[in-house]
Short mmCIF file of C-alpha atoms in Angstrom, two decimals:
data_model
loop_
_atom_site.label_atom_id
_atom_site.label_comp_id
_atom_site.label_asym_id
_atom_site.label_seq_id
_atom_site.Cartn_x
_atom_site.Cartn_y
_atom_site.Cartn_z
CA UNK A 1 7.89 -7.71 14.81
CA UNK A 2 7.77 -4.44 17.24
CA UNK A 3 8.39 -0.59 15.29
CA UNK A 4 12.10 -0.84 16.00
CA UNK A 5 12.61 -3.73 13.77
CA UNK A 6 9.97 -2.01 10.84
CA UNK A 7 11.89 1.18 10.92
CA UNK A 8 15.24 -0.49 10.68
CA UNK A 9 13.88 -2.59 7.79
CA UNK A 10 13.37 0.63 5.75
CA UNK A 11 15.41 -0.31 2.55
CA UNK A 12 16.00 1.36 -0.97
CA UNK A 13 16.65 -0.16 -4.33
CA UNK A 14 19.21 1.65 -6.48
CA UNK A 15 17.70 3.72 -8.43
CA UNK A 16 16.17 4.38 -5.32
CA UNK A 17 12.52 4.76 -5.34
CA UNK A 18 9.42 4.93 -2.91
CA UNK A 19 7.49 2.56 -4.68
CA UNK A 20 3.47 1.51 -4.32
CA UNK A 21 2.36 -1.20 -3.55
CA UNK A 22 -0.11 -2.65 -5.83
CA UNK A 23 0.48 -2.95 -9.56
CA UNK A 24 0.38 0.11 -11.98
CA UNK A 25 -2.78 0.07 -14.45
CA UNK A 26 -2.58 -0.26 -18.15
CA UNK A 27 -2.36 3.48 -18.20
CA UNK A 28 0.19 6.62 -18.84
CA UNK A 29 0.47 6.47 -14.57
CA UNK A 30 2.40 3.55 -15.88
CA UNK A 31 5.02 4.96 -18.23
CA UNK A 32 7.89 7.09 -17.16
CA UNK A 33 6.65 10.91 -16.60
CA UNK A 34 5.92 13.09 -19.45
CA UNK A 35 5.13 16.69 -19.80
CA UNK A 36 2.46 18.43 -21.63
CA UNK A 37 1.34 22.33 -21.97
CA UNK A 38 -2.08 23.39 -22.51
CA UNK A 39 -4.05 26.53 -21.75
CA UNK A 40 -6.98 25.98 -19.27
CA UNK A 41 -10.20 25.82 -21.68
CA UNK A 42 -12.93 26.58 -22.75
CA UNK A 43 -12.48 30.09 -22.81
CA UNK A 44 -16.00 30.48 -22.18
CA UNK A 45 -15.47 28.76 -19.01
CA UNK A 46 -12.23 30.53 -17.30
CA UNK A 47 -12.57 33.92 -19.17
CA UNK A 48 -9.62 36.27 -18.62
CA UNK A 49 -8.58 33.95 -15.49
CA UNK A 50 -7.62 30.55 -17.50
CA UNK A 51 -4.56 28.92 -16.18
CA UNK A 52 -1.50 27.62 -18.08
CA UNK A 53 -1.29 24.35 -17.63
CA UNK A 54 1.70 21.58 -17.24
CA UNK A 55 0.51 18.23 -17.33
CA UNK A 56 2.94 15.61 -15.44
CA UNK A 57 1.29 12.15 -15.28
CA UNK A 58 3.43 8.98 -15.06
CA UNK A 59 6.31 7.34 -13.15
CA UNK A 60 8.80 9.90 -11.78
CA UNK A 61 12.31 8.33 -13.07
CA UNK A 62 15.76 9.88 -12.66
CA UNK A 63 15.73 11.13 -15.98
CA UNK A 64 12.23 12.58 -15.38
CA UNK A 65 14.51 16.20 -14.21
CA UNK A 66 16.39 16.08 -17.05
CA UNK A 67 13.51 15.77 -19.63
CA UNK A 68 11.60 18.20 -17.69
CA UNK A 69 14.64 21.04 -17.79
CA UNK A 70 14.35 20.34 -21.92
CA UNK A 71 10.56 20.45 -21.82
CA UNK A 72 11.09 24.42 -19.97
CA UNK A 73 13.24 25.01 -22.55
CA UNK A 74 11.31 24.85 -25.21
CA UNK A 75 8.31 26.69 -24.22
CA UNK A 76 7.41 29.51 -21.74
CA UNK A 77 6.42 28.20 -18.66
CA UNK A 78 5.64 31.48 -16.92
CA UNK A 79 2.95 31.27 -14.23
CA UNK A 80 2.15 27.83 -14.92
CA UNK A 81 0.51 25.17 -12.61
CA UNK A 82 1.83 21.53 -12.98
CA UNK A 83 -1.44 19.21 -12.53
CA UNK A 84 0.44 15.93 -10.44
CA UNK A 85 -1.12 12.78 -11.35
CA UNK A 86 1.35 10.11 -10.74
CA UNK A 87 1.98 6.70 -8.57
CA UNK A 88 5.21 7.94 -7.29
CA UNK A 89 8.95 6.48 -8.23
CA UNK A 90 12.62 7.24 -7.84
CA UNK A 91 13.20 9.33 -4.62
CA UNK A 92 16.12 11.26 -6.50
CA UNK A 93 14.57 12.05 -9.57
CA UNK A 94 11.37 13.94 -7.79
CA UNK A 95 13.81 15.62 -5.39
CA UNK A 96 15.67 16.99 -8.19
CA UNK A 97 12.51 17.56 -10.54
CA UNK A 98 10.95 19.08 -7.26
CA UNK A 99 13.90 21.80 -7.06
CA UNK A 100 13.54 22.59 -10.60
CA UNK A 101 9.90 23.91 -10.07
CA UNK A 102 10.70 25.99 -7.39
CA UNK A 103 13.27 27.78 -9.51
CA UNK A 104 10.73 28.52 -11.99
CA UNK A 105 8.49 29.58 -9.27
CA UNK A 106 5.82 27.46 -10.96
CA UNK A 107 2.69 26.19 -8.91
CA UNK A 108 1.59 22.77 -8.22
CA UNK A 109 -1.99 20.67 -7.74
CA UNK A 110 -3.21 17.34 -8.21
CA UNK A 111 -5.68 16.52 -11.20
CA UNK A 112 -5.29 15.29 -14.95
CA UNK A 113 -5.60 17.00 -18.21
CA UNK A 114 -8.09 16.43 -20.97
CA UNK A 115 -7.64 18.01 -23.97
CA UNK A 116 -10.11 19.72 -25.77
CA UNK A 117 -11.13 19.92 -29.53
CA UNK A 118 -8.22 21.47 -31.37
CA UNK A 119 -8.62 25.31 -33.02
CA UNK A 120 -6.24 25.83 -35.84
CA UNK A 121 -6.79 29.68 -34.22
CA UNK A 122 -5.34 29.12 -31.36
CA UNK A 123 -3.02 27.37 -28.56
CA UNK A 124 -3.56 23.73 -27.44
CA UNK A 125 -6.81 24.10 -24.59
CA UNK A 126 -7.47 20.86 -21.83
CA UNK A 127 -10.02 20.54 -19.28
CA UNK A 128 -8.35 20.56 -15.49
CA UNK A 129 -9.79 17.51 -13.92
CA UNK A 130 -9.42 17.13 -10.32
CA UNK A 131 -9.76 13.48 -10.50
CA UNK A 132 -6.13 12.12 -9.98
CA UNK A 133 -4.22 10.46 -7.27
CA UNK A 134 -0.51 11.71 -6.20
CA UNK A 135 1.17 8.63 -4.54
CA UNK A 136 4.31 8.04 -2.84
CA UNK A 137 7.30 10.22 -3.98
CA UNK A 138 4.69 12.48 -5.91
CA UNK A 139 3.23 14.19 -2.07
CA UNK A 140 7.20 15.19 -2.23
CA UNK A 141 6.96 16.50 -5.41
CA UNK A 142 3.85 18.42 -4.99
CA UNK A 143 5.93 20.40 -2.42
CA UNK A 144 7.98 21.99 -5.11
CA UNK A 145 5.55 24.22 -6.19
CA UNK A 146 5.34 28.18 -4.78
CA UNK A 147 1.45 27.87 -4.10
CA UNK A 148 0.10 24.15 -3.69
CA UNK A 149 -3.71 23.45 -3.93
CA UNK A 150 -5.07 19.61 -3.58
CA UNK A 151 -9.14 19.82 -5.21
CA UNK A 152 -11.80 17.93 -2.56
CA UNK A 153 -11.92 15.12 -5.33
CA UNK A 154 -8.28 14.00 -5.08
CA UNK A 155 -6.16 11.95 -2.83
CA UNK A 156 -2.52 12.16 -1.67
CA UNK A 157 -1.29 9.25 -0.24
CA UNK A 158 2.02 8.16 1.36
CA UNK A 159 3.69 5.15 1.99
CA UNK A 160 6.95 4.17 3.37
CA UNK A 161 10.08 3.09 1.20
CA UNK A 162 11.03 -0.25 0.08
CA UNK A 163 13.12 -1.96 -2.44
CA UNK A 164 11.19 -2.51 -5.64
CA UNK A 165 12.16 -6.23 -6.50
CA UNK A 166 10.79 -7.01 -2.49
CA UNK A 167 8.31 -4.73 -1.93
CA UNK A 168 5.02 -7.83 -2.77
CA UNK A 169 6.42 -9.75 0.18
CA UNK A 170 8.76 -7.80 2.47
CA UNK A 171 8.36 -10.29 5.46
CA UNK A 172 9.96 -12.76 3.26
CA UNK A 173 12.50 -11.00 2.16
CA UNK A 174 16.52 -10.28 3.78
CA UNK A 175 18.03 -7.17 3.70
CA UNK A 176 21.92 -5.99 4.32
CA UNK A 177 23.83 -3.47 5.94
CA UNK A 178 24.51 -1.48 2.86
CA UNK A 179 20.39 -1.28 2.57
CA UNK A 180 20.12 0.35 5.90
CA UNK A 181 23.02 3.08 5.10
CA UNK A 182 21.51 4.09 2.26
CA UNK A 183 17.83 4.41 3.47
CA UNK A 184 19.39 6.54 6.38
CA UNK A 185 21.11 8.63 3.99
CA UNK A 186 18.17 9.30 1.84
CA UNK A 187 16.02 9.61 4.62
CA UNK A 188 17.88 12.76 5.35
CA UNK A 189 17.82 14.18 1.83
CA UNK A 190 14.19 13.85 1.95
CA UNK A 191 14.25 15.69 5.44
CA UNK A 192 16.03 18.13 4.25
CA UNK A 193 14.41 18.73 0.70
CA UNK A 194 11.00 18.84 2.93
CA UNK A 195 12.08 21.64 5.32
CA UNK A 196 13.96 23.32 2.24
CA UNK A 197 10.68 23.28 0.16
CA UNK A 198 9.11 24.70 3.70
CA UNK A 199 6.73 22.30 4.63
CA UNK A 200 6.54 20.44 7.55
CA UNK A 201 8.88 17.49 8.83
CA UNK A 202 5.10 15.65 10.08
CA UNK A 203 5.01 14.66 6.23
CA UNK A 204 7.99 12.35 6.92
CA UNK A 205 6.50 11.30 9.53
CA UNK A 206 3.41 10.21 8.33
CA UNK A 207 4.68 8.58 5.46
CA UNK A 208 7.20 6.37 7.51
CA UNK A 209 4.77 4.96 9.30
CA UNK A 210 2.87 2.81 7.29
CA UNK A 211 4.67 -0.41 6.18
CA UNK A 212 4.86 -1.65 2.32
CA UNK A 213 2.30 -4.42 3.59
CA UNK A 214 -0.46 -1.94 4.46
CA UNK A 215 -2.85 0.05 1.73
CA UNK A 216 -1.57 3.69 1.59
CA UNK A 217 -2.45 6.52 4.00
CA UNK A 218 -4.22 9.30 2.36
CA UNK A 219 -3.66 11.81 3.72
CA UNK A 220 -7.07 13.96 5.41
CA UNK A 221 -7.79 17.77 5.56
CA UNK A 222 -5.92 18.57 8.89
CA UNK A 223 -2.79 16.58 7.65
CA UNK A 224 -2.52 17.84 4.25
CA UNK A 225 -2.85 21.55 6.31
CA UNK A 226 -0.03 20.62 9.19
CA UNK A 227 2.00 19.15 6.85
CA UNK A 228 2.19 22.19 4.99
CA UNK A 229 1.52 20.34 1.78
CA UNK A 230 -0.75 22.96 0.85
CA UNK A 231 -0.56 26.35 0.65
CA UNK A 232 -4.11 27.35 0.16
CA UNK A 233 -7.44 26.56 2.08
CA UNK A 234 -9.12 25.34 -0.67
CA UNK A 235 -11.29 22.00 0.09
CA UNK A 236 -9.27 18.82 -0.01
CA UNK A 237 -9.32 15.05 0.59
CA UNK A 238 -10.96 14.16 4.16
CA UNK A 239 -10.91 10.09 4.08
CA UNK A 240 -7.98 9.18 6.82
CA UNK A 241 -6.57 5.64 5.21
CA UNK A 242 -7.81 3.68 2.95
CA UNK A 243 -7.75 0.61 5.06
CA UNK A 244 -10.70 2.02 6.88
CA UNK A 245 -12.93 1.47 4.20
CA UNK A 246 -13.61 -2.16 3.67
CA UNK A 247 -16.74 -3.27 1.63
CA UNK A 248 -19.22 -5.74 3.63
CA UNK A 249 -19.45 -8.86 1.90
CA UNK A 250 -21.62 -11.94 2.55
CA UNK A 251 -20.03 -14.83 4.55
CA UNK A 252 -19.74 -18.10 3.17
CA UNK A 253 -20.86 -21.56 5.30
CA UNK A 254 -18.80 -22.75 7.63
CA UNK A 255 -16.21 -25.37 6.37
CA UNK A 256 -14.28 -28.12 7.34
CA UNK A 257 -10.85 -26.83 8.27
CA UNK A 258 -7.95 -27.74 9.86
CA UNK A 259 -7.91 -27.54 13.81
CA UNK A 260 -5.93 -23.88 13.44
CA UNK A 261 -6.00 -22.83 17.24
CA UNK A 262 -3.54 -25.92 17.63
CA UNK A 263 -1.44 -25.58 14.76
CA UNK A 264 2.22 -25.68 15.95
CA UNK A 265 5.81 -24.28 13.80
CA UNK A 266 4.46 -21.48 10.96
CA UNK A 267 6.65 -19.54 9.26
CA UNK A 268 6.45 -15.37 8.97
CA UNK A 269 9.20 -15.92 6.08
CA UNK A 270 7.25 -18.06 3.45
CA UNK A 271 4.47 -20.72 3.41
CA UNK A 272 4.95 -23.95 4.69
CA UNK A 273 3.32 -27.45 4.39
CA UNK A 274 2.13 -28.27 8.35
CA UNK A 275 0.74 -31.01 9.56
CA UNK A 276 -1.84 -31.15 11.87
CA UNK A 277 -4.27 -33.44 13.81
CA UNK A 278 -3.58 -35.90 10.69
CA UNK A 279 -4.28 -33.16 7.77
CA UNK A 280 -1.88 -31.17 5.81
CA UNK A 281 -2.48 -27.96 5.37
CA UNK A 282 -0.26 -24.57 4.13
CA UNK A 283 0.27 -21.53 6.14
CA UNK A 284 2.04 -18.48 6.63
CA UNK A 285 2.04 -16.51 10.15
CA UNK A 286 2.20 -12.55 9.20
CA UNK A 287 2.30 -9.42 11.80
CA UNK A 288 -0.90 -7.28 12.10
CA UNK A 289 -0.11 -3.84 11.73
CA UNK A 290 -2.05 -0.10 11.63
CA UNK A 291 -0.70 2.56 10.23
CA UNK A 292 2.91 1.31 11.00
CA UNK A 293 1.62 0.29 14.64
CA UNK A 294 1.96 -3.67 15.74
CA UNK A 295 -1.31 -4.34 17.16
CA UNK A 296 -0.98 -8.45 16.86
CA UNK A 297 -0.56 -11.38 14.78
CA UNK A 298 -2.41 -14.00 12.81
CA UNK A 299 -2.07 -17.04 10.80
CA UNK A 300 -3.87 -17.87 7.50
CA UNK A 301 -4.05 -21.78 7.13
CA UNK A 302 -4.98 -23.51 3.82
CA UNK A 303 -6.26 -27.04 4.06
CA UNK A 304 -8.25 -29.37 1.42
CA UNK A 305 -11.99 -28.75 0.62
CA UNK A 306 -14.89 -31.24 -0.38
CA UNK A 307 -13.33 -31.28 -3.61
CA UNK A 308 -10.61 -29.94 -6.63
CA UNK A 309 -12.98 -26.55 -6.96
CA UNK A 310 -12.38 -25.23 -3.32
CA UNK A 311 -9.77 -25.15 -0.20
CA UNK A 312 -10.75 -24.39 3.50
CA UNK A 313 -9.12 -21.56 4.88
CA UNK A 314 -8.75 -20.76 8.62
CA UNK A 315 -7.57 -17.32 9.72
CA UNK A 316 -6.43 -17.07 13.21
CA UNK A 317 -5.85 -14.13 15.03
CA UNK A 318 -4.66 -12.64 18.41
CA UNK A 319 -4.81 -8.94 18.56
CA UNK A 320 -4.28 -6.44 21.88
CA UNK A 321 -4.50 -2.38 22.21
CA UNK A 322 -2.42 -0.12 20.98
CA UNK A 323 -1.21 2.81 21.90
CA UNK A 324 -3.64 5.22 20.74
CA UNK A 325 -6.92 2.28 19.84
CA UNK A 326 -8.78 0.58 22.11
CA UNK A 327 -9.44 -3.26 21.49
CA UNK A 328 -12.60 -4.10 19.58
CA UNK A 329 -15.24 -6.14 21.24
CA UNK A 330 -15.02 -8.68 18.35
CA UNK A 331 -14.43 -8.90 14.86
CA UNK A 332 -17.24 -8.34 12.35
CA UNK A 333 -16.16 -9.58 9.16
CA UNK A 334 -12.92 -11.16 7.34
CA UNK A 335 -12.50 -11.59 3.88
CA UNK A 336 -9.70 -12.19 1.22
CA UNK A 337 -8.81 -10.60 -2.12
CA UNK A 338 -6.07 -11.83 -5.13
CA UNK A 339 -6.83 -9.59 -8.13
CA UNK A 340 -10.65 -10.08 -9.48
CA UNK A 341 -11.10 -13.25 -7.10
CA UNK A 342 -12.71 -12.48 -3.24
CA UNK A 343 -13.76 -14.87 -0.48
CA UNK A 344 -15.39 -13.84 2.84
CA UNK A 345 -14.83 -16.04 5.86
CA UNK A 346 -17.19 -16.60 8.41
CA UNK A 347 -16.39 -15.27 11.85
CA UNK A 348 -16.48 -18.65 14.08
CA UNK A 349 -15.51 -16.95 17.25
CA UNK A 350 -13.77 -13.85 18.14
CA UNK A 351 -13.80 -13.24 22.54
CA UNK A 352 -11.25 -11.54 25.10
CA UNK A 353 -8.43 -13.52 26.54
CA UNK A 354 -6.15 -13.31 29.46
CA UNK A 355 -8.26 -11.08 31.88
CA UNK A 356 -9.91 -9.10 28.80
CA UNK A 357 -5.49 -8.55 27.12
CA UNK A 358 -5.77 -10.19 24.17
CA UNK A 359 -8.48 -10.63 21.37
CA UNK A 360 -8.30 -13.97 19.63
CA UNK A 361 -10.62 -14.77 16.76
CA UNK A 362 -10.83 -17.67 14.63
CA UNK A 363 -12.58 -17.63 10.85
CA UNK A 364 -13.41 -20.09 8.28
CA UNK A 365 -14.17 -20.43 4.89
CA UNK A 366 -14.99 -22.52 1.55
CA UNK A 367 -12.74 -20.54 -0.78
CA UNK A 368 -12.66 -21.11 -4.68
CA UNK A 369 -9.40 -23.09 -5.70
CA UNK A 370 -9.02 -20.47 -8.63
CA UNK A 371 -8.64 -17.27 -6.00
CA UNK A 372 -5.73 -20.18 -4.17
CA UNK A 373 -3.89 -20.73 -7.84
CA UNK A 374 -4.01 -17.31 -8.73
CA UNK A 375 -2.15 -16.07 -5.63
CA UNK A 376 0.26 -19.44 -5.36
CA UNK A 377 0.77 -19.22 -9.23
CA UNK A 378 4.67 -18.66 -10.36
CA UNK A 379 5.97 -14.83 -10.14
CA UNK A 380 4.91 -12.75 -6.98
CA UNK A 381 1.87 -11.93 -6.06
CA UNK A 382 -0.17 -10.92 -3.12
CA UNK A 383 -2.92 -11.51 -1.03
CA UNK A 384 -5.49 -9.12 0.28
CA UNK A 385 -6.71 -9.76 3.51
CA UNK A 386 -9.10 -7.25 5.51
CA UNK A 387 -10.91 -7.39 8.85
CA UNK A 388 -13.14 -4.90 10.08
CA UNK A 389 -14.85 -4.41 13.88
CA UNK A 390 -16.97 -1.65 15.32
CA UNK A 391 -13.64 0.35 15.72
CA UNK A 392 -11.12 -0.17 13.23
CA UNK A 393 -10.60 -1.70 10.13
CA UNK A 394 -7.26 -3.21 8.89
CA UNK A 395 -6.31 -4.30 5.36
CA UNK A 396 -2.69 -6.33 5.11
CA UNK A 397 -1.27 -7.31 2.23
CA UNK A 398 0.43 -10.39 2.23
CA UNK A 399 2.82 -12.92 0.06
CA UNK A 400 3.59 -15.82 -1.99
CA UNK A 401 6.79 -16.92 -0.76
CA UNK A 402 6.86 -20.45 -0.65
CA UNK A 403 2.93 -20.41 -2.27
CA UNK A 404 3.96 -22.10 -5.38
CA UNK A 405 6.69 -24.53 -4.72
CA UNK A 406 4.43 -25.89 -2.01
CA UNK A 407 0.21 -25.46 -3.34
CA UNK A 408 1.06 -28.51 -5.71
CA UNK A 409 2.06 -30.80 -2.75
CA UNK A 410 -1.25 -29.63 -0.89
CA UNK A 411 -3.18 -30.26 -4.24
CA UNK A 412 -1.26 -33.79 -4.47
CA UNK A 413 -2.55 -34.59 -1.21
CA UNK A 414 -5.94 -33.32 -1.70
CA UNK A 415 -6.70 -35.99 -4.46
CA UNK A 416 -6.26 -38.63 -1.88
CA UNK A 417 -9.00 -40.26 0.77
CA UNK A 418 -8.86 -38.39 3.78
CA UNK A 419 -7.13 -41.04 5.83
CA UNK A 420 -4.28 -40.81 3.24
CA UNK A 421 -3.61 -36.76 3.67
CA UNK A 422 -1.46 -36.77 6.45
CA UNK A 423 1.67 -37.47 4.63
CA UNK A 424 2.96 -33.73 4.27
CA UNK A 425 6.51 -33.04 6.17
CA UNK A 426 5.96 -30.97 8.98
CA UNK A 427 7.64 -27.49 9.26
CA UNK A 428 10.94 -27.61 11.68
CA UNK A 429 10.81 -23.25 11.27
CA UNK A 430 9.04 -20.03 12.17
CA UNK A 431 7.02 -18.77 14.41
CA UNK A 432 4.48 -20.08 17.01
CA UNK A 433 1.05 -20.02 15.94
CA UNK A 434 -1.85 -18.64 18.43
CA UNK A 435 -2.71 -21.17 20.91
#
């Protein structure tokens, strides 16, 4: 898939929202935005310089402008700061609840209120903590405020739009003509809110690039400052994505796996059932992506273990340079994620291809069978998989599609002797794995 064909995917759900990509917590972040005034306490603490405080934590809806206009009603909201702590949500509603802090001339930051022993004596007092995230549509609504301010121990982070209900496993997904119109048209809304709230059009930018199947960007000091999404030079977030931070894990033996560098038909639209060499196996071929940017390809092939507790997995991978990275020497580590469940694979052989162009690695693992059912079980879910060399580090989230209808086959065949495996159909679709 080149950037053309990712841009043009760009789609919107109706309401239309910018949505994250993992699931919301058990938390208010969760619940539709609601609003909350408190004077910044203890007095002992701010003196004659405490703040009046809005906080706005949760989902931003399309009624969230509404209930806010009826929240300003009701209470004097002169020279307050709205404190942004919020996952992001419908692109409309934080337009419009954007526009309807700049007419109150209010100011904005990111952090999270926590209230403070009540005094019959006087006004409702929280603590401001600066410990908060503003995702997605929130960066946009951050922009409404007059003077903007993002504290060194909070993150804004951007991501590019998607429909909702296809956001876990966009490759998989189709999309229609009426999807494009609308993200085109909203697009330019958001363009023009940006420049209207003066900030810069870079924060579109930024945002657009990365793809619903990457972590999102958060955004570092210099951004944050050329974006114009702050107004102040007070010290703010410097980590540049999140994908470049993956944990080192230890790898696990070497396995028994399916001959992966000669796997043939693999699907980018939804696991198949393959087979192989004589064994079945299930795979899925994805794009590898950074920040938006197509940098290769790679298959993840499941095959049977030594027994019902574990699967081998294969990851196979061709990567080149791209326009503004150089191509790693080899790959360090790989490892996979589904919720509370983590594998590492071991790194087999990763080495330069066609006159030093291409960078083709293969990895292997024993994986538990319960990290396998978790991601192939019934509803969508996703799977985490990160690599990481002396250069870069890339984290791609990918889907179930296919996962479930198709693990109990594999598992089916699994129970039998090994010289009884081979009786999976082979896929007729997709793409061409790495050779």
């Amino acid at each position: 898939m080149n950037r053309s064909i990712i841009l043009a995917a760009l789609v919107l759900a109706t309401p239309i929202s910018w949505m994250p990509t993992s699931s919301p917590s058990a938390s208010d972040r969760s619940l539709p935005m609601h609003f909350e005034l408190r004077m910044q306490g203890p007095p002992s603490a701010c003196g004659s310089n405490c703040l009046k405080l809005i906080g706005a934590s949760g989902a931003i809806t399309a009624d969230s402008p509404r209930q806010f206009v009826a929240f300003a009603k009701k209470n004097d909201l002169t020279g307050a700061t709205v404190v942004l702590d919020s996952d992001g949500g419908s692109v409309h509603g934080a337009i419009a609840l954007g526009r309807e802090f700049r007419k109150l001339n209010l100011a904005t930051t990111v952090g999270s209120l926590i209230d403070l022993p009540a005094d019959a004596h006087s006004e409702p007092r929280a603590m401001l903590s600066p410990r908060a995230d503003c995702e997605s549509m929130c960066a946009f609504l951050l922009l409404g405020g007059i003077q903007r301010s993002v504290p060194s121990e909070s993150r804004v982070m951007v991501h590019q739009i998607w429909l909702g209900d296809r956001r876990e496993d966009p490759t998989a997904a189709s999309y229609s003509a009426e999807d494009l119109v609308l993200v085109q048209r909203d697009i330019g809304r958001l363009a023009q809110y940006t420049a209207e709230m003066g900030a810069s059009i870079d924060l579109l930018d930024v945002a657009l690039r990365i793809p619903p199947w990457e972590p999102m960007h958060a955004l570092t000091r210099e951004e944050l400052r050329r974006t114009r999404l702050v107004t102040d030079d007070i010290d703010i977030p410097t980590p540049a994505t999140v994908a470049r931070s993956v944990p080192k894990s230890s790898p696990q033996p070497e396995a028994r796996v399916t001959d992966g560098a000669q796997m043939a038909t693999i699907s980018q639209q939804r696991w198949t059932l393959v087979n192989e060499s004589g064994v079945g196996s299930l795979a899925r071929h994805h794009p590898l992506t950074f920040e938006g940017e197509e940098i290769g390809s790679f298959d993840l092939v499941v095959a049977c273990g030594s027994n019902a507790d574990s699967y081998d997995v294969t990851y196979i991978e061709r990567r080149y340079s791209g326009e503004e990275m150089q191509l790693p020497v080899a790959l360090q580590t790989v490892s996979l994620r589904v919720g509370k469940h983590a594998a590492a694979l071991k790194v087999v052989s990763s080495e330069r291809r066609n006159a030093d162009e291409h960078l083709v690695t293969h990895a292997v693992g024993r994986v538990p069978a319960a990290l396998i059912r978790a991601f192939a079980a019934m509803g969508s879910h996703s799977m985490l998989v990160k690599t990481e060399s002396s250069n870069l580090a890339t984290a791609i989230r990918i889907g179930n599609t296919g996962a479930s209808q198709n693990l109990p086959r594999l598992a089916a065949a699994c129970g039998k002797a090994p010289g009884e495996r081979a009786d999976l159909s082979k896929a007729k679709t997709g793409l061409a794995a790495v050779k």
